[in-house]
Amino acid sequence: MNYHFCTCFDRNYLLAGWTLFRSLQRSLRHPFTLHVAALDDAVYELLSRCPEPDLRVYSLAEIESFDPDFARTRSQRSRVEYYFTLSPVLPRFLFARGPEIELLGYLDSDLFFFHDPEALFRELGERSLLLLPHRFPPELRWREECGVYNVAFQLYRRDPAGLAFLDWWRERCLDWCCDRVEPGRYADQKYLDQAPERFPELVVSTHPGADAAPWNWMTGHWTRTGGELRVDGRELLFYHFQGARFLLGPLYCTNLGSYGHTMPRWLLRELYGTYASAFRAARDELSRRFPEERFPLTMRHTRNGFSCGRALLSALYHRNLTWL
């Protein structure tokens, strides 16, 4: 089986995207292709110069040409809102461009794979769609105002139900996709709450090692067995490093404190230490490939009005800082 995955990122998330790509190469036992929507010219130019057989890159202009209705929303939305609107458009574009793609997985660029996600494909079986729940603990259940399901990983089959879901989701995102919570909607994500009822061909994953994240790691029992991390006895497939970033030198924001729990030191090293090392390796690799370019470890915040200084103050306030 040849896996097809897609993701999208701009220059600010280039190191995260490259770290994701290398984690797929290390962890997958199956051949795969990662289809990348380059959200700015810098990413498109750099990735176009990378001779990687497992990687294909597409410009944002190509996708806008494919879907002019999507392109017309650009002037009405912030940058991050426009990126949210892309979520259902990108898989539709790839299905149209790649007749060989029968099953497509969407990945957020800040995921990191520890194990082949074959278990999720088995969970999907012959059905059309797979979503992952946030799995918030009871004290964080209020966060479902932003969505019961997380957009970070999804599977779509090229069949009538899979394509109908993407069309339905696209229509709603074109209509409204703002970076704020309103009754029944938030960005591209809250719409997914309606999907299980509307699309009976949809599977909601129950795998505890899929999309482990800062908001749900505390709901599982973690062990290291036979050299691999396990959650509730199941292999860790991938972890979602939402909000994780270098701030100043080795000063690192884990974003864990934002969810009110303290991760054991051994698990912090296994997860965030591993990711930080891979992130540095991505920086070093791209610096060797493109010595004329700079690849800072520090990422800008994508939300409007959220400066690096404010990010540092927020990390201090929420006790999100560690040294890595």
Coordinates of C-alpha atoms in Angstrom, one line a residue:
M1 CA 0.0 0.0 0.0
N2 CA 1.3 3.4 -1.0
Y3 CA 0.3 6.1 1.5
H4 CA -0.6 9.6 0.3
F5 CA -0.5 12.4 2.9
C6 CA -0.9 16.2 2.4
T7 CA 0.1 19.2 4.6
C8 CA 0.7 22.9 4.2
F9 CA 3.0 25.4 5.7
D10 CA 4.7 28.8 5.1
R11 CA 8.4 29.8 5.6
N12 CA 7.7 30.2 9.4
Y13 CA 6.7 26.6 9.7
L14 CA 9.3 25.2 7.2
L15 CA 11.4 23.6 9.9
A16 CA 8.3 22.0 11.4
G17 CA 7.2 20.7 8.0
W18 CA 10.7 19.3 7.3
T19 CA 10.7 17.7 10.7
L20 CA 7.4 16.1 10.0
F21 CA 8.6 14.8 6.6
R22 CA 11.7 13.2 8.1
S23 CA 9.7 11.6 10.9
L24 CA 7.5 10.0 8.3
Q25 CA 10.5 8.6 6.5
R26 CA 11.9 7.1 9.8
S27 CA 8.6 5.7 11.0
L28 CA 6.6 4.4 8.1
R29 CA 7.0 0.8 6.9
H30 CA 5.1 1.6 3.7
P31 CA 6.1 3.7 0.7
F32 CA 4.5 7.1 0.9
T33 CA 4.2 10.5 -0.8
L34 CA 3.9 13.8 1.2
H35 CA 2.1 16.4 -0.9
V36 CA 3.0 19.9 0.4
A37 CA 1.0 23.1 -0.3
A38 CA 3.6 25.8 -0.2
L39 CA 1.9 28.8 1.4
D40 CA 4.5 31.3 0.2
D41 CA 7.0 31.6 -2.6
A42 CA 10.0 31.0 -0.4
V43 CA 8.8 27.5 0.6
Y44 CA 7.9 26.6 -2.9
E45 CA 11.3 27.7 -4.3
L46 CA 13.2 25.9 -1.6
L47 CA 11.3 22.6 -1.7
S48 CA 11.4 22.6 -5.5
R49 CA 15.1 22.5 -5.2
C50 CA 15.0 19.4 -2.9
P51 CA 15.3 16.2 -4.9
E52 CA 13.2 14.0 -2.6
P53 CA 11.2 11.2 -4.3
D54 CA 8.8 11.1 -1.4
L55 CA 7.9 14.8 -1.6
R56 CA 5.8 16.8 -4.0
V57 CA 5.3 20.5 -3.7
Y58 CA 2.5 22.7 -5.1
S59 CA 2.2 26.5 -5.1
L60 CA -0.6 28.3 -3.5
A61 CA -1.3 29.9 -6.9
E62 CA -2.0 26.5 -8.4
I63 CA -4.6 25.7 -5.8
E64 CA -6.1 29.2 -6.1
S65 CA -6.4 28.7 -9.9
F66 CA -8.1 25.3 -9.3
D67 CA -10.6 26.9 -6.8
P68 CA -11.3 30.5 -7.6
D69 CA -14.0 30.7 -5.0
F70 CA -11.4 29.9 -2.4
A71 CA -9.1 32.5 -3.8
R72 CA -11.7 35.2 -3.6
T73 CA -11.9 34.7 0.2
R74 CA -8.3 35.9 0.6
S75 CA -9.0 39.6 0.8
Q76 CA -11.7 39.0 3.4
R77 CA -9.6 37.0 5.9
S78 CA -6.5 37.2 8.0
R79 CA -3.6 35.0 6.9
V80 CA -4.4 32.3 9.5
E81 CA -8.1 32.4 8.5
Y82 CA -7.1 31.9 4.9
Y83 CA -5.0 28.9 5.8
F84 CA -7.9 27.5 7.8
T85 CA -10.1 27.9 4.7
L86 CA -7.7 25.8 2.7
S87 CA -8.3 22.7 4.8
P88 CA -11.1 21.1 2.6
V89 CA -9.8 22.7 -0.6
L90 CA -6.3 21.0 -0.6
P91 CA -7.6 17.4 -0.6
R92 CA -10.1 18.2 -3.3
F93 CA -7.2 19.8 -5.4
L94 CA -5.0 16.7 -4.9
F95 CA -7.8 14.2 -5.8
A96 CA -8.3 16.2 -9.0
R97 CA -4.6 16.4 -9.8
G98 CA -3.7 12.8 -8.8
P99 CA -6.0 10.1 -10.2
E100 CA -3.7 7.5 -8.6
I101 CA -4.7 8.8 -5.1
E102 CA -7.5 6.6 -3.7
L103 CA -6.9 7.4 0.0
L104 CA -5.5 10.6 1.3
G105 CA -4.5 11.7 4.8
Y106 CA -4.3 15.3 5.9
L107 CA -1.5 16.1 8.5
D108 CA -0.9 19.3 10.4
S109 CA 2.7 20.4 10.0
D110 CA 3.4 20.2 13.7
L111 CA 2.8 16.5 14.0
F112 CA 5.7 14.1 14.6
F113 CA 5.5 10.4 13.8
F114 CA 6.9 7.7 16.1
H115 CA 5.3 4.7 14.5
D116 CA 3.6 3.7 11.2
P117 CA -0.1 4.7 11.4
E118 CA -1.2 1.5 9.7
A119 CA -3.5 0.9 12.7
L120 CA -5.6 3.9 11.6
F121 CA -6.0 2.6 8.1
R122 CA -7.1 -0.7 9.5
E123 CA -9.6 1.2 11.7
L124 CA -10.9 3.0 8.6
G125 CA -11.4 -0.4 6.9
E126 CA -13.6 0.1 3.8
R127 CA -15.4 3.2 5.0
S128 CA -14.9 6.7 3.7
L129 CA -13.7 9.1 6.4
L130 CA -11.7 9.0 9.6
L131 CA -11.6 11.8 12.2
L132 CA -9.8 12.0 15.6
P133 CA -11.4 13.4 18.7
H134 CA -9.5 15.8 21.0
R135 CA -10.1 13.4 23.9
F136 CA -10.1 16.3 26.5
P137 CA -10.0 15.2 30.1
P138 CA -13.2 16.3 32.1
E139 CA -11.6 19.5 33.4
L140 CA -10.8 20.6 29.8
R141 CA -14.1 19.6 28.2
W142 CA -15.1 23.2 27.9
R143 CA -12.5 23.5 25.1
E144 CA -14.9 21.5 22.9
E145 CA -16.4 24.9 22.1
C146 CA -13.6 24.9 19.5
G147 CA -14.5 21.4 18.3
V148 CA -15.0 17.9 19.5
Y149 CA -12.7 16.7 16.7
N150 CA -9.2 17.9 15.8
V151 CA -8.4 18.8 12.1
A152 CA -4.8 17.7 12.6
F153 CA -5.2 14.2 11.1
Q154 CA -7.9 13.0 8.8
L155 CA -8.4 10.3 6.2
Y156 CA -10.5 10.7 3.1
R157 CA -11.3 8.0 0.5
R158 CA -12.0 8.9 -3.1
D159 CA -15.6 7.7 -3.2
P160 CA -19.0 9.5 -3.2
A161 CA -19.1 9.8 0.6
G162 CA -15.6 11.1 0.9
L163 CA -15.9 13.6 -1.8
A164 CA -19.4 14.7 -0.6
F165 CA -17.9 15.4 2.9
L166 CA -15.1 17.6 1.4
D167 CA -17.7 19.5 -0.7
W168 CA -19.9 20.0 2.3
W169 CA -17.0 21.2 4.5
R170 CA -15.7 23.5 1.8
E171 CA -19.0 25.2 1.4
R172 CA -19.1 26.0 5.1
C173 CA -15.5 27.2 5.3
L174 CA -16.0 29.5 2.2
D175 CA -19.0 31.0 3.9
W176 CA -17.3 31.6 7.3
C177 CA -13.9 30.6 8.7
C178 CA -13.0 33.1 11.3
D179 CA -10.4 32.7 14.0
R180 CA -12.9 33.2 16.9
V181 CA -15.5 31.1 18.6
E182 CA -19.2 31.8 17.8
P183 CA -22.2 29.6 18.6
G184 CA -21.7 26.3 16.7
R185 CA -18.6 27.4 14.8
Y186 CA -14.9 28.0 15.1
A187 CA -12.6 28.4 12.1
D188 CA -12.6 25.2 10.0
Q189 CA -12.8 22.9 13.0
K190 CA -16.1 23.2 14.8
Y191 CA -18.0 22.2 11.6
L192 CA -16.7 18.7 12.1
D193 CA -19.0 18.2 15.1
Q194 CA -21.8 17.7 12.6
A195 CA -19.9 15.2 10.4
P196 CA -20.7 11.9 12.2
E197 CA -24.4 12.5 12.0
R198 CA -24.4 13.7 8.4
F199 CA -21.9 11.1 7.1
P200 CA -22.6 7.5 8.4
E201 CA -19.5 6.3 6.5
L202 CA -17.3 8.2 8.9
V203 CA -15.1 6.4 11.5
V204 CA -14.1 8.2 14.8
S205 CA -10.8 6.7 15.8
T206 CA -10.4 5.3 19.3
H207 CA -6.6 4.7 19.1
P208 CA -5.0 6.4 22.2
G209 CA -1.6 6.8 20.4
A210 CA -3.1 8.8 17.5
D211 CA -2.8 12.6 18.0
A212 CA -1.6 12.4 21.6
A213 CA -1.2 16.1 22.4
P214 CA -0.7 18.7 25.2
W215 CA -4.4 18.7 25.9
N216 CA -4.9 14.9 26.2
W217 CA -1.6 13.2 27.2
M218 CA -2.7 13.1 30.8
T219 CA -5.7 10.9 29.9
G220 CA -3.5 7.9 29.1
H221 CA -1.0 5.6 30.9
W222 CA 2.4 6.0 29.4
T223 CA 5.2 3.4 29.3
R224 CA 8.4 2.8 27.4
T225 CA 8.4 -0.9 26.3
G226 CA 10.8 -2.6 23.9
G227 CA 12.3 0.8 23.0
E228 CA 9.0 2.4 22.0
L229 CA 6.6 4.7 23.7
R230 CA 3.1 3.3 24.4
V231 CA -0.1 4.8 25.6
D232 CA -2.6 2.5 27.4
G233 CA -0.7 -0.4 26.0
R234 CA -0.9 0.8 22.4
E235 CA 2.0 2.2 20.3
L236 CA 2.4 6.0 20.1
L237 CA 1.7 6.7 16.4
F238 CA 2.2 10.4 16.4
Y239 CA 2.3 13.4 18.8
H240 CA 0.9 16.8 18.1
F241 CA 3.4 19.4 19.2
Q242 CA 0.9 22.2 19.1
G243 CA 2.4 25.5 20.4
A244 CA 5.9 24.0 21.0
R245 CA 8.7 26.3 19.9
F246 CA 12.1 27.6 20.7
L247 CA 12.0 31.1 22.1
L248 CA 15.6 32.1 23.0
G249 CA 18.5 29.8 22.5
P250 CA 17.8 26.5 24.4
L251 CA 14.7 28.2 26.1
Y252 CA 11.8 26.1 24.9
C253 CA 8.0 26.6 25.2
T254 CA 6.2 23.3 25.5
N255 CA 2.7 24.8 25.7
L256 CA 1.9 22.1 28.3
G257 CA 1.2 24.4 31.1
S258 CA -1.6 26.1 29.1
Y259 CA -3.6 22.9 29.8
G260 CA -3.0 22.8 33.5
H261 CA -0.9 19.6 33.9
T262 CA 2.8 18.9 34.5
M263 CA 4.3 16.2 32.4
P264 CA 6.8 13.8 34.1
R265 CA 10.4 14.6 33.3
W266 CA 11.1 11.3 31.7
L267 CA 8.2 11.7 29.3
L268 CA 9.1 15.3 28.6
R269 CA 12.5 14.2 27.5
E270 CA 11.1 11.3 25.4
L271 CA 8.6 13.6 23.6
Y272 CA 9.8 17.1 23.6
G273 CA 13.5 16.3 23.8
T274 CA 13.2 14.1 20.8
Y275 CA 11.2 16.7 18.9
A276 CA 13.6 19.5 19.7
S277 CA 16.5 17.4 18.6
A278 CA 14.8 16.6 15.3
F279 CA 13.9 20.2 14.8
R280 CA 17.5 21.2 15.3
A281 CA 18.6 18.4 12.8
A282 CA 16.1 19.8 10.3
R283 CA 17.6 23.3 10.7
D284 CA 21.2 21.9 10.3
E285 CA 20.2 19.8 7.2
L286 CA 18.5 22.7 5.4
S287 CA 21.4 25.0 6.3
R288 CA 23.8 22.6 4.6
R289 CA 21.6 22.3 1.6
F290 CA 21.0 26.1 1.3
P291 CA 24.0 27.9 2.9
E292 CA 22.8 31.2 1.5
E293 CA 19.6 31.0 3.6
R294 CA 18.9 31.5 7.3
F295 CA 16.8 29.0 9.2
P296 CA 16.2 30.4 12.7
L297 CA 14.9 28.0 15.3
T298 CA 12.6 30.7 16.7
M299 CA 9.2 30.8 15.0
R300 CA 7.0 33.8 14.8
H301 CA 3.5 33.5 16.2
T302 CA 0.9 33.3 13.5
R303 CA -2.0 35.1 15.3
N304 CA -2.4 38.8 14.7
G305 CA -1.0 41.0 17.4
F306 CA 0.9 38.2 19.1
S307 CA 4.5 39.3 19.2
C308 CA 7.5 37.3 20.3
G309 CA 7.6 39.3 23.5
R310 CA 4.0 38.5 24.2
A311 CA 4.7 34.8 23.4
L312 CA 7.5 34.8 26.0
L313 CA 5.4 36.5 28.6
S314 CA 2.5 34.1 27.9
A315 CA 5.0 31.1 28.3
L316 CA 6.2 32.5 31.6
Y317 CA 2.6 33.0 32.9
H318 CA 1.5 29.5 31.9
R319 CA 4.7 27.8 33.1
N320 CA 5.4 26.5 29.6
L321 CA 9.2 27.0 29.7
T322 CA 11.9 24.4 29.8
W323 CA 15.6 24.1 28.7
L324 CA 16.2 21.8 25.8

